[in-house]
Tab-separated table of N, CA and C in Angstrom:
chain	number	residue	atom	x	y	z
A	1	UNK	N	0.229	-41.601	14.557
A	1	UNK	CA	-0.815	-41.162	13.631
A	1	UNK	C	-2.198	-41.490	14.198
A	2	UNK	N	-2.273	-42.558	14.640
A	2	UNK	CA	-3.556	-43.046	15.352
A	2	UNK	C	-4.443	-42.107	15.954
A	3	UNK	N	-2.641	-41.543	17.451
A	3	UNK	CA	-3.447	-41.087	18.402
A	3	UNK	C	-3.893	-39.464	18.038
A	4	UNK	N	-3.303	-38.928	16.918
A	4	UNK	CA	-3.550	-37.842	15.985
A	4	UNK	C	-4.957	-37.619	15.830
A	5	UNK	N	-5.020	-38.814	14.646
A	5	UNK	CA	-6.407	-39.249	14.453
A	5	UNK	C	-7.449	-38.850	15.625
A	6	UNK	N	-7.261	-39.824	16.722
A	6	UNK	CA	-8.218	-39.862	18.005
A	6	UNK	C	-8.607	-38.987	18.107
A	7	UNK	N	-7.690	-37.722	18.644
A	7	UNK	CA	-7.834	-36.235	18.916
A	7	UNK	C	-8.429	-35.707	18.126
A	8	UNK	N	-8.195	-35.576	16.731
A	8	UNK	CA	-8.777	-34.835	15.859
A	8	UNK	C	-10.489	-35.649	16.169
A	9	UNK	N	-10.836	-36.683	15.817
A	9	UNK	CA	-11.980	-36.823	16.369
A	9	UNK	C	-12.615	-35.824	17.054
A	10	UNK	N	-11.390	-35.728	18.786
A	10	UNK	CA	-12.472	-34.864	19.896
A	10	UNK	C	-12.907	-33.725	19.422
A	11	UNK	N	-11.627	-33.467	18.238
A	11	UNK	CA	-11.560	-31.771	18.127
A	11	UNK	C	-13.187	-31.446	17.759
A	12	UNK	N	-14.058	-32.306	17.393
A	12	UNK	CA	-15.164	-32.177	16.558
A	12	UNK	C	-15.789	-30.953	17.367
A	13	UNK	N	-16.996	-30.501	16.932
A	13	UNK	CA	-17.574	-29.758	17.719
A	13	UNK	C	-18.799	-30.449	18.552
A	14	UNK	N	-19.002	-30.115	19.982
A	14	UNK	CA	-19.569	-30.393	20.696
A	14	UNK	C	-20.867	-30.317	20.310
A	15	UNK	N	-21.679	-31.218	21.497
A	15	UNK	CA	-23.340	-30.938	20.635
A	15	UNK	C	-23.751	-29.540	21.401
A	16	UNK	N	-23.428	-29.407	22.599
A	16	UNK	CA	-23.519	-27.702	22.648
A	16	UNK	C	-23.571	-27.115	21.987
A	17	UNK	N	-24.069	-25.422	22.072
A	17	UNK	CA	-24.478	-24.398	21.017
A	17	UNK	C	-22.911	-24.014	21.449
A	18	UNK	N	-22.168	-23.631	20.555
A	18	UNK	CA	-21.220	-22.647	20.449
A	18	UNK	C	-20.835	-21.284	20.823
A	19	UNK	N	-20.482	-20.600	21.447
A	19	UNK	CA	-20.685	-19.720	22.134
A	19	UNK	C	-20.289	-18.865	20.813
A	20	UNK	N	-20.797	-17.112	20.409
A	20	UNK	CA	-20.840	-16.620	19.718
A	20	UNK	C	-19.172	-16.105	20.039
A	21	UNK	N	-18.734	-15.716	21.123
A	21	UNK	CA	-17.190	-15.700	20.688
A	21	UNK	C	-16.238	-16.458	20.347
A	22	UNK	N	-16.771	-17.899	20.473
A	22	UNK	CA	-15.934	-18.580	19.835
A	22	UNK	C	-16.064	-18.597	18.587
A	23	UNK	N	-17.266	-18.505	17.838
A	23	UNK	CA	-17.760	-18.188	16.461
A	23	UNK	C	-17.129	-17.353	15.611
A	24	UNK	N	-17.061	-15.799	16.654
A	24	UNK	CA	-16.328	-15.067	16.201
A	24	UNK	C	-14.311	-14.741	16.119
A	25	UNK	N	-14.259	-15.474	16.782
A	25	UNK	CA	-12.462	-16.464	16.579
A	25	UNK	C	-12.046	-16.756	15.589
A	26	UNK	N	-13.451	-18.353	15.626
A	26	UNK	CA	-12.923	-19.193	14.089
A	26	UNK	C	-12.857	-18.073	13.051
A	27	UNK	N	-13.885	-17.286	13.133
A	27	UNK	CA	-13.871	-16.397	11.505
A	27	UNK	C	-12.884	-15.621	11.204
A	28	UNK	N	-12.448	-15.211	12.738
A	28	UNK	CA	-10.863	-14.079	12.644
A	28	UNK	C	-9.732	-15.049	12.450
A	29	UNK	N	-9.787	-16.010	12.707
A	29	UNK	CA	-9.032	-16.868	12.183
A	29	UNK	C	-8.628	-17.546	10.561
A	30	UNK	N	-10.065	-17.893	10.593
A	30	UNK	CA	-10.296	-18.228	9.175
A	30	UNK	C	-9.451	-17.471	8.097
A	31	UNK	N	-9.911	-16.012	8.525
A	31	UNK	CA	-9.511	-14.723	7.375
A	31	UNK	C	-8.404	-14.329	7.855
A	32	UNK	N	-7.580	-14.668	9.234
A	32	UNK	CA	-6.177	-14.041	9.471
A	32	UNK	C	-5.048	-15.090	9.335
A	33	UNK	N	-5.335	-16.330	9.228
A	33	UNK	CA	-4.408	-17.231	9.877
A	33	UNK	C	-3.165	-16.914	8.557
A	34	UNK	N	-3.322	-16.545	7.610
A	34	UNK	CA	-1.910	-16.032	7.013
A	34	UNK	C	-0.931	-15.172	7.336
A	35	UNK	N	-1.222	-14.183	8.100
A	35	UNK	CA	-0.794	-13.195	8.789
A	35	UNK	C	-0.063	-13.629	9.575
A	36	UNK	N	1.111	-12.932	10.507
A	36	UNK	CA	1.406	-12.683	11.882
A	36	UNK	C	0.319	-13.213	13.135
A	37	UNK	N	-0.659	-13.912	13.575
A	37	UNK	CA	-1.912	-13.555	14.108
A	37	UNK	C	-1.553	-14.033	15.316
A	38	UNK	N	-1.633	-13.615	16.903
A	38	UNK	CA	-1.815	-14.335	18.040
A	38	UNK	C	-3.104	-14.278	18.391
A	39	UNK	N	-2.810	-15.116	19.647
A	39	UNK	CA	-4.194	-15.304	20.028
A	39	UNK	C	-4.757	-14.126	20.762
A	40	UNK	N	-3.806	-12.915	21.125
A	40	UNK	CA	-3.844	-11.412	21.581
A	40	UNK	C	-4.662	-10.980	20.745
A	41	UNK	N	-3.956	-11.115	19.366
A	41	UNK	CA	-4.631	-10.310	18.287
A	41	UNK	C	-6.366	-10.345	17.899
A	42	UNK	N	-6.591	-12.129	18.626
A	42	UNK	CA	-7.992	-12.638	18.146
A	42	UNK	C	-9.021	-11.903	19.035
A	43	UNK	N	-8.085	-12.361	20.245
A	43	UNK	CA	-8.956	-11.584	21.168
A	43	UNK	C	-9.335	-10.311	21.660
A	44	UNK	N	-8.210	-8.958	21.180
A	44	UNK	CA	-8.608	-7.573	21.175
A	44	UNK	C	-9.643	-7.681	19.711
A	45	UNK	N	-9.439	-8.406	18.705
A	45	UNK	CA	-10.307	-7.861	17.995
A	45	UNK	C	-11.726	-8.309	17.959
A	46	UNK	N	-11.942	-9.206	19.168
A	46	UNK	CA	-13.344	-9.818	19.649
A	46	UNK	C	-13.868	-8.854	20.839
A	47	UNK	N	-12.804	-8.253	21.212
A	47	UNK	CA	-12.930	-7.448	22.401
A	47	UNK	C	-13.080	-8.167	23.348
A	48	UNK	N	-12.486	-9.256	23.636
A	48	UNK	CA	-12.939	-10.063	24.777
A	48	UNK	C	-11.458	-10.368	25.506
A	49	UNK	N	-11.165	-11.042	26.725
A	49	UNK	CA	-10.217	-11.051	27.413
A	49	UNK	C	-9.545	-12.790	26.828
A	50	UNK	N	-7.902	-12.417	26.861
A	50	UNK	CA	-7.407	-13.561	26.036
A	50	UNK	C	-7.817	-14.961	26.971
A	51	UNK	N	-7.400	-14.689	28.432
A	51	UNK	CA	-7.992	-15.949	29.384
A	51	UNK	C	-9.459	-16.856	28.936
A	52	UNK	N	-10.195	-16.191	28.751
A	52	UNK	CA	-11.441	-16.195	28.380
A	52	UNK	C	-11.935	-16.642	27.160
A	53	UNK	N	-11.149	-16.150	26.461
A	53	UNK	CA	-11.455	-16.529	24.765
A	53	UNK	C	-10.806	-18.056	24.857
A	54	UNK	N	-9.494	-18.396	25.082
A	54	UNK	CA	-9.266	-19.941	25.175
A	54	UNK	C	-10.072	-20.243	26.150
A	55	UNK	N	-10.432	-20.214	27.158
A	55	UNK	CA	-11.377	-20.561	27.558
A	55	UNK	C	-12.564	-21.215	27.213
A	56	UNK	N	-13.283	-20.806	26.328
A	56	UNK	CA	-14.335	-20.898	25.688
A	56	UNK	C	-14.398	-21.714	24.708
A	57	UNK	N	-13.166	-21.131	23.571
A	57	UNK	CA	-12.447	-21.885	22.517
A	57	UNK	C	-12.083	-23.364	22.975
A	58	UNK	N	-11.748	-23.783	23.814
A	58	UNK	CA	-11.147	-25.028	24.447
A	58	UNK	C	-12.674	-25.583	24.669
A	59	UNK	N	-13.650	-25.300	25.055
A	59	UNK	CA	-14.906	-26.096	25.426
A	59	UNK	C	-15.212	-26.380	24.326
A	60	UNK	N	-15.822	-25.144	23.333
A	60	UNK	CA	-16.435	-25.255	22.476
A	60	UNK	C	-15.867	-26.331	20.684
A	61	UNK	N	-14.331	-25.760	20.826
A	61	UNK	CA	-13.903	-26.659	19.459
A	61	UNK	C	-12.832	-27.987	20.379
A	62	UNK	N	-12.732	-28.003	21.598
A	62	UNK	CA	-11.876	-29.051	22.330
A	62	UNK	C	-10.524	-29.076	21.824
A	63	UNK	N	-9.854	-28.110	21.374
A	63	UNK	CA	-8.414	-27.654	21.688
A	63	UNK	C	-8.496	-26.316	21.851
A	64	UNK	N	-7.234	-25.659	22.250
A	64	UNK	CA	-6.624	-24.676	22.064
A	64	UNK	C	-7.001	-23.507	21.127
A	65	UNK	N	-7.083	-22.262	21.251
A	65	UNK	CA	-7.237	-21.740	20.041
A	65	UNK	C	-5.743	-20.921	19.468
A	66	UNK	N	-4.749	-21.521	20.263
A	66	UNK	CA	-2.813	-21.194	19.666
A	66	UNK	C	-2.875	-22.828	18.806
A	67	UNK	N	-3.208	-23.591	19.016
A	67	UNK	CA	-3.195	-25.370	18.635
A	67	UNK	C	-3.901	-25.215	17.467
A	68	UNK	N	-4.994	-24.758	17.389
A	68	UNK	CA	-5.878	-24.469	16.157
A	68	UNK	C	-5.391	-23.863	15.448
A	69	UNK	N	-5.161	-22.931	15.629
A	69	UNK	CA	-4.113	-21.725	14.662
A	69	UNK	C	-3.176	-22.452	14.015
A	70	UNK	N	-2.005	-23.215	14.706
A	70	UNK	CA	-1.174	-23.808	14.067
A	70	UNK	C	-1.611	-24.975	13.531
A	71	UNK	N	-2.391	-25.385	13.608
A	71	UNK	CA	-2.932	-26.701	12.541
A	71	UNK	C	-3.079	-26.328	11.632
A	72	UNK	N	-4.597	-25.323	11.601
A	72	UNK	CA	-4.560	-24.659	9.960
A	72	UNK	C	-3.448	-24.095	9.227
A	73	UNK	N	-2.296	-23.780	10.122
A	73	UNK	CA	-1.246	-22.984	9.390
A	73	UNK	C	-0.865	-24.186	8.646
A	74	UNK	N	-0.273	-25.277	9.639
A	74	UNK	CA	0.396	-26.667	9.142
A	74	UNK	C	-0.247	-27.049	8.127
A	75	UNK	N	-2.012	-27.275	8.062
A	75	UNK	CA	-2.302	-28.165	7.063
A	75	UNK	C	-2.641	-26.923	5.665
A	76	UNK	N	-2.450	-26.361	5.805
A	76	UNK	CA	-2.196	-25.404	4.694
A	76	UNK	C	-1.187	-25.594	3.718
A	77	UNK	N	-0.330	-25.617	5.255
A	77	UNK	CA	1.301	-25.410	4.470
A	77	UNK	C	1.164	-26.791	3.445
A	78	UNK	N	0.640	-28.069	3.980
A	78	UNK	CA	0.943	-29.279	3.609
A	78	UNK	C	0.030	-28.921	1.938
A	79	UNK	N	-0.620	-28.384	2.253
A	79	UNK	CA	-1.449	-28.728	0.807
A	79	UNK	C	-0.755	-27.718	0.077
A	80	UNK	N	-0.074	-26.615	0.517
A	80	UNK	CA	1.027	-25.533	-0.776
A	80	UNK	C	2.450	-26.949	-1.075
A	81	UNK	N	2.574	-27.624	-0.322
A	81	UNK	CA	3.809	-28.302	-0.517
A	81	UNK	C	3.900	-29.236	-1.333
A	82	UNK	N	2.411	-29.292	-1.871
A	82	UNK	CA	1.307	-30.793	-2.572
A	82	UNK	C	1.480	-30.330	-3.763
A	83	UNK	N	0.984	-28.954	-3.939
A	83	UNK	CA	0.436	-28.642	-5.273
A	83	UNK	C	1.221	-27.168	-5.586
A	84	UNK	N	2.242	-27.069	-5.014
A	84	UNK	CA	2.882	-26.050	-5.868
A	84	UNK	C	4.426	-25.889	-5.646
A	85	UNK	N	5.272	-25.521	-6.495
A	85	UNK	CA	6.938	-25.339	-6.477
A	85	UNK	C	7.288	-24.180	-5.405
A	86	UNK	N	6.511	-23.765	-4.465
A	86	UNK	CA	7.114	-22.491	-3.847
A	86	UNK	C	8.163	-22.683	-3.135
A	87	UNK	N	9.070	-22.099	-2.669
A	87	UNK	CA	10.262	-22.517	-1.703
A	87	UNK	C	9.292	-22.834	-0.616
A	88	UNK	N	10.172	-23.206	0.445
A	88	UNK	CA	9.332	-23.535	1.910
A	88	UNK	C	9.734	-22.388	2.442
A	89	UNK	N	10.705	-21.138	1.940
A	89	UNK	CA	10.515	-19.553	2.634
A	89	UNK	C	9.401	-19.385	2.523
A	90	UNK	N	9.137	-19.023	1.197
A	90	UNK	CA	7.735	-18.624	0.654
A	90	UNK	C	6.193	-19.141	1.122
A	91	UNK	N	6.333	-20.187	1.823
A	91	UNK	CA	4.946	-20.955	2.121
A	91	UNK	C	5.037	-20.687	3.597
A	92	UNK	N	6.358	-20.678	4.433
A	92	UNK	CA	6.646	-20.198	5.672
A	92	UNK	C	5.740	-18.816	5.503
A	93	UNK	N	6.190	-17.909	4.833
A	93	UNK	CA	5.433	-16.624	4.982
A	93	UNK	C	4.045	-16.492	4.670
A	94	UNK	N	3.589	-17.555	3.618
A	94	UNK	CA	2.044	-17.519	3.260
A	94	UNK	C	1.236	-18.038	4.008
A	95	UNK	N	1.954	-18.917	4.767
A	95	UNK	CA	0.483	-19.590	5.953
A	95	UNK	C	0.933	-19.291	7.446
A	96	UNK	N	1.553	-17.615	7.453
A	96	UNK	CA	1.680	-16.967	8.482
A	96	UNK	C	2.664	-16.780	9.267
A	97	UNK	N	3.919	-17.669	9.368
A	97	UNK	CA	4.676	-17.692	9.754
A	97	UNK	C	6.039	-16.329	9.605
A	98	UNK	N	6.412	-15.525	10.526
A	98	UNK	CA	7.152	-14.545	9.942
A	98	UNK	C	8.798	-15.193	10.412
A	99	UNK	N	8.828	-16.230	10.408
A	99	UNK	CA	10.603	-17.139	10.624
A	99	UNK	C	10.340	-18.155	9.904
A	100	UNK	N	10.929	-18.482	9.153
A	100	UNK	CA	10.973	-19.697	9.046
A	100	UNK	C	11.914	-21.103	9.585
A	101	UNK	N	12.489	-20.742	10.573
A	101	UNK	CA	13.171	-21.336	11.237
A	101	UNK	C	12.016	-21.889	12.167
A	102	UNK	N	11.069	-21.051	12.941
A	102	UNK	CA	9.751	-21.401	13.891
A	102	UNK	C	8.771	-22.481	12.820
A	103	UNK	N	8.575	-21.904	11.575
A	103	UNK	CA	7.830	-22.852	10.843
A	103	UNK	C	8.442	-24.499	10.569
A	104	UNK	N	10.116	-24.232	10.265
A	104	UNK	CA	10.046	-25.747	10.312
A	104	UNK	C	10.064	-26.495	11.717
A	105	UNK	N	10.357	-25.759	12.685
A	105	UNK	CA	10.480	-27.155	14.079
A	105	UNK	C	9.209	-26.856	14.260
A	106	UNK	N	8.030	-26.254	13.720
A	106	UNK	CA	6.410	-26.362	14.289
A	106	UNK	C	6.177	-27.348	12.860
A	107	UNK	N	6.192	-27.221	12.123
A	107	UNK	CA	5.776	-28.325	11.235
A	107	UNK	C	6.414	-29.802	11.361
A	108	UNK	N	7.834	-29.426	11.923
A	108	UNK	CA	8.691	-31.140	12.257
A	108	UNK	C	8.104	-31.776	13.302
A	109	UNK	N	7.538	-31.074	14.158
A	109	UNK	CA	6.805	-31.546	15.279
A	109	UNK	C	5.739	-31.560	15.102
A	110	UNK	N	4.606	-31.076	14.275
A	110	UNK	CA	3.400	-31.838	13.993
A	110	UNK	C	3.591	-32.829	13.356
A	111	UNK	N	4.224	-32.478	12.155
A	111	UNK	CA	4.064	-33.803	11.057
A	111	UNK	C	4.554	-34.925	11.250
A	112	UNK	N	6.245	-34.894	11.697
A	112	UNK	CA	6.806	-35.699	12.053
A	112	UNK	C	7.819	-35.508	11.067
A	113	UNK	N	7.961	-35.104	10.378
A	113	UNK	CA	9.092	-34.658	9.141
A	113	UNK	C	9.384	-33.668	8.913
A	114	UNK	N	10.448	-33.067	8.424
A	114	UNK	CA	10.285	-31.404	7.685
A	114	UNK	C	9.967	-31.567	6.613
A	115	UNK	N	9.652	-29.994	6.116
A	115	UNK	CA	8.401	-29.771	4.926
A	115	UNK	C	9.588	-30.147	3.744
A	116	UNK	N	10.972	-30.276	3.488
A	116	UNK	CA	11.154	-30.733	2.458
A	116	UNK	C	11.116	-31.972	2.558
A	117	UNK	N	11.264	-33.041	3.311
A	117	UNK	CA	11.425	-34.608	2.918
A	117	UNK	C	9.417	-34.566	2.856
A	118	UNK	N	9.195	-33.962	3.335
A	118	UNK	CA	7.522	-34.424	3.511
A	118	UNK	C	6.903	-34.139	1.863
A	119	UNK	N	7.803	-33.317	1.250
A	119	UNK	CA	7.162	-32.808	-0.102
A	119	UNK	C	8.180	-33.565	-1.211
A	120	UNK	N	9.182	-34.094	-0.465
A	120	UNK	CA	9.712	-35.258	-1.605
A	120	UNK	C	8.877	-36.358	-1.512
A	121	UNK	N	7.813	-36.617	-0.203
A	121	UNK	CA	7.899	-38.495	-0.382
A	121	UNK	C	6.228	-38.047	-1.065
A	122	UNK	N	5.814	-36.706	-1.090
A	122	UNK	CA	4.266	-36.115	-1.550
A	122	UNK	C	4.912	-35.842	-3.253
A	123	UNK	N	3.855	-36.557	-4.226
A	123	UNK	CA	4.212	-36.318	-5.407
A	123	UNK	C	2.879	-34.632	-5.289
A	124	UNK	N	3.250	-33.602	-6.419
A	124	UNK	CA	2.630	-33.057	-6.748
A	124	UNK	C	1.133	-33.509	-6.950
A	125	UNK	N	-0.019	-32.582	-6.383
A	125	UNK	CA	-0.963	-33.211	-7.125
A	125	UNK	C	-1.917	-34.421	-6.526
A	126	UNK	N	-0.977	-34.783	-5.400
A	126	UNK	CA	-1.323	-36.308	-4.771
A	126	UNK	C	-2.405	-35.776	-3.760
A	127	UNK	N	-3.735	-36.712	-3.724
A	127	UNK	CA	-5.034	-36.082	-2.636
A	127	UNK	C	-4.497	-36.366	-1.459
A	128	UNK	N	-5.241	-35.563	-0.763
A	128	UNK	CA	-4.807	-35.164	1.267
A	128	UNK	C	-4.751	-36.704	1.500
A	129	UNK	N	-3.972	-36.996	2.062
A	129	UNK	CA	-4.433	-37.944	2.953
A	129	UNK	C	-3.558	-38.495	4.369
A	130	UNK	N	-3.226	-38.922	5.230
A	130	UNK	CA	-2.671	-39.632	6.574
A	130	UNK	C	-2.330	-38.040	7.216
A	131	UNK	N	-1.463	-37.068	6.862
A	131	UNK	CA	-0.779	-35.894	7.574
A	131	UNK	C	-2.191	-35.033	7.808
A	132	UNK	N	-2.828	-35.072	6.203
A	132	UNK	CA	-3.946	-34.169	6.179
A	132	UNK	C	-5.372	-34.418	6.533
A	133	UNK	N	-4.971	-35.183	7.339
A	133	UNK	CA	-6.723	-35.838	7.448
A	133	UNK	C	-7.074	-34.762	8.327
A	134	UNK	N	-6.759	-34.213	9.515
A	134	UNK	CA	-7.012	-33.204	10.059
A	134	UNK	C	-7.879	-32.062	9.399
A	135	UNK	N	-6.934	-31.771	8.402
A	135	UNK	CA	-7.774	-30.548	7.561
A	135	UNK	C	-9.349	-31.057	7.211
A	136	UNK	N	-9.466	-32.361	7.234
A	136	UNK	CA	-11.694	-32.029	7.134
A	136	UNK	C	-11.994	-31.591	7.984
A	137	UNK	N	-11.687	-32.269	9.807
A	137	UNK	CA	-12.276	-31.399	10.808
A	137	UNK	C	-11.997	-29.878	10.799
A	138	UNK	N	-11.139	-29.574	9.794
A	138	UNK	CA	-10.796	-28.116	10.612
A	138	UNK	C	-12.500	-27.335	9.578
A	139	UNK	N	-12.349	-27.811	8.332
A	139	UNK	CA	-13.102	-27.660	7.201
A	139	UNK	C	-14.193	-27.788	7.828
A	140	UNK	N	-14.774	-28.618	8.711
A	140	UNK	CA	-15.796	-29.432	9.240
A	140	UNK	C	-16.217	-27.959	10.090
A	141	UNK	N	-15.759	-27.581	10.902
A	141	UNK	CA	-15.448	-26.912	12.285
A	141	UNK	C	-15.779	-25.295	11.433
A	142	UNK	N	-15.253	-25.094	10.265
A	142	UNK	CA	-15.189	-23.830	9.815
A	142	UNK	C	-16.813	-23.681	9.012
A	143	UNK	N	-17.227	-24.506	8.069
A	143	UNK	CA	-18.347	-24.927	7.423
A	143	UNK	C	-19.483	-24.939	8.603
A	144	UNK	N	-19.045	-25.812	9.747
A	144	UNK	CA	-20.609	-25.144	10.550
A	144	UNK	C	-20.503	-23.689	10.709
A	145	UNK	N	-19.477	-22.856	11.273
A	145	UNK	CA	-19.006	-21.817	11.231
A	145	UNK	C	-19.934	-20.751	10.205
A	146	UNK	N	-20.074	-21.130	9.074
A	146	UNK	CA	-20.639	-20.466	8.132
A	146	UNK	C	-21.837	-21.027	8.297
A	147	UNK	N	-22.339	-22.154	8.043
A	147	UNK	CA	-23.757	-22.236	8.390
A	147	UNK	C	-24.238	-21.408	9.229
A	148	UNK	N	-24.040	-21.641	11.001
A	148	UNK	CA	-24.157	-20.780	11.805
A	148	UNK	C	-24.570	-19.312	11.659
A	149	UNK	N	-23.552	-18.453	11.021
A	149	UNK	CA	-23.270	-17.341	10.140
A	149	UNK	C	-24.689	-17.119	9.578
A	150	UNK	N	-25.020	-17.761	8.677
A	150	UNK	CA	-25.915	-17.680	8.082
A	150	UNK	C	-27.354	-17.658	8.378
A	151	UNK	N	-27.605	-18.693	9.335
A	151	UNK	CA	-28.889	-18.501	9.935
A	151	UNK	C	-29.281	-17.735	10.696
A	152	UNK	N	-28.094	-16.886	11.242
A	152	UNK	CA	-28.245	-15.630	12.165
A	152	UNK	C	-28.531	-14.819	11.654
């Protein structure tokens, strides 16, 4: 969990300006990550070359932009598993996943649990905290995102 922690730290955003395609990622992200979405998909619809887009993505937010993707999917999933009765089919398909067989060994391997023991030892209702700490930076990362947005 620590070294989780650590990372998520780096993930912060750099004091560098952000490059506007990476800008334009997070947002296709933001609004696709429920979907089917690769990182193909991010990048024909940036029009930019996929090499390139992680590329950039990797300087600018300091992971991955396939790593990113699946975080937000994960910490999504974690907060549907918090606060609502859906099957874990059903949340498999809502935070993008089209198997759910891929969703649980990608969530057993982030979290460290599968999403049902993780939503037995999570009472309904209970605030983010140790799995989900991640989700502020991502929040963090998306919120400059919109600032950004905005002053342009």
């Amino acid at each position: 969990l620590h070294r989780l922690i650590r990372r998520q730290r780096q993930m912060c955003i750099r004091d560098s300006p952000m490059s506007e395609y990476t800008k334009l990622s997070l947002a296709y992200i933001n609004n696709n990550f429920t979907y089917d979405t690769s990182i193909t998909d991010i990048a024909d619809a940036i029009k930019i070359n996929r090499s390139y887009l992680s590329r950039l993505f990797r300087r600018d937010v300091g992971i991955s932009p396939k790593k990113f993707l699946l975080r937000l999917r994960i910490n999504e999933a974690c907060q549907l598993l918090q606060t609502t009765q859906l099957s874990i089919n059903q949340i498999s398909e809502k935070v993008g996943f089209s198997n759910p067989s891929v969703f649980g060994h990608s969530f057993t391997e982030l979290i460290h649990e599968t999403p049902s023991a993780y939503r037995k030892r999570r009472s309904f209702n209970s605030i983010q905290e140790q799995h989900s700490l991640e989700w502020q930076q991502i929040n963090d990362i998306l919120g400059h995102l919109s600032a950004v947005q905005q002053s342009t």
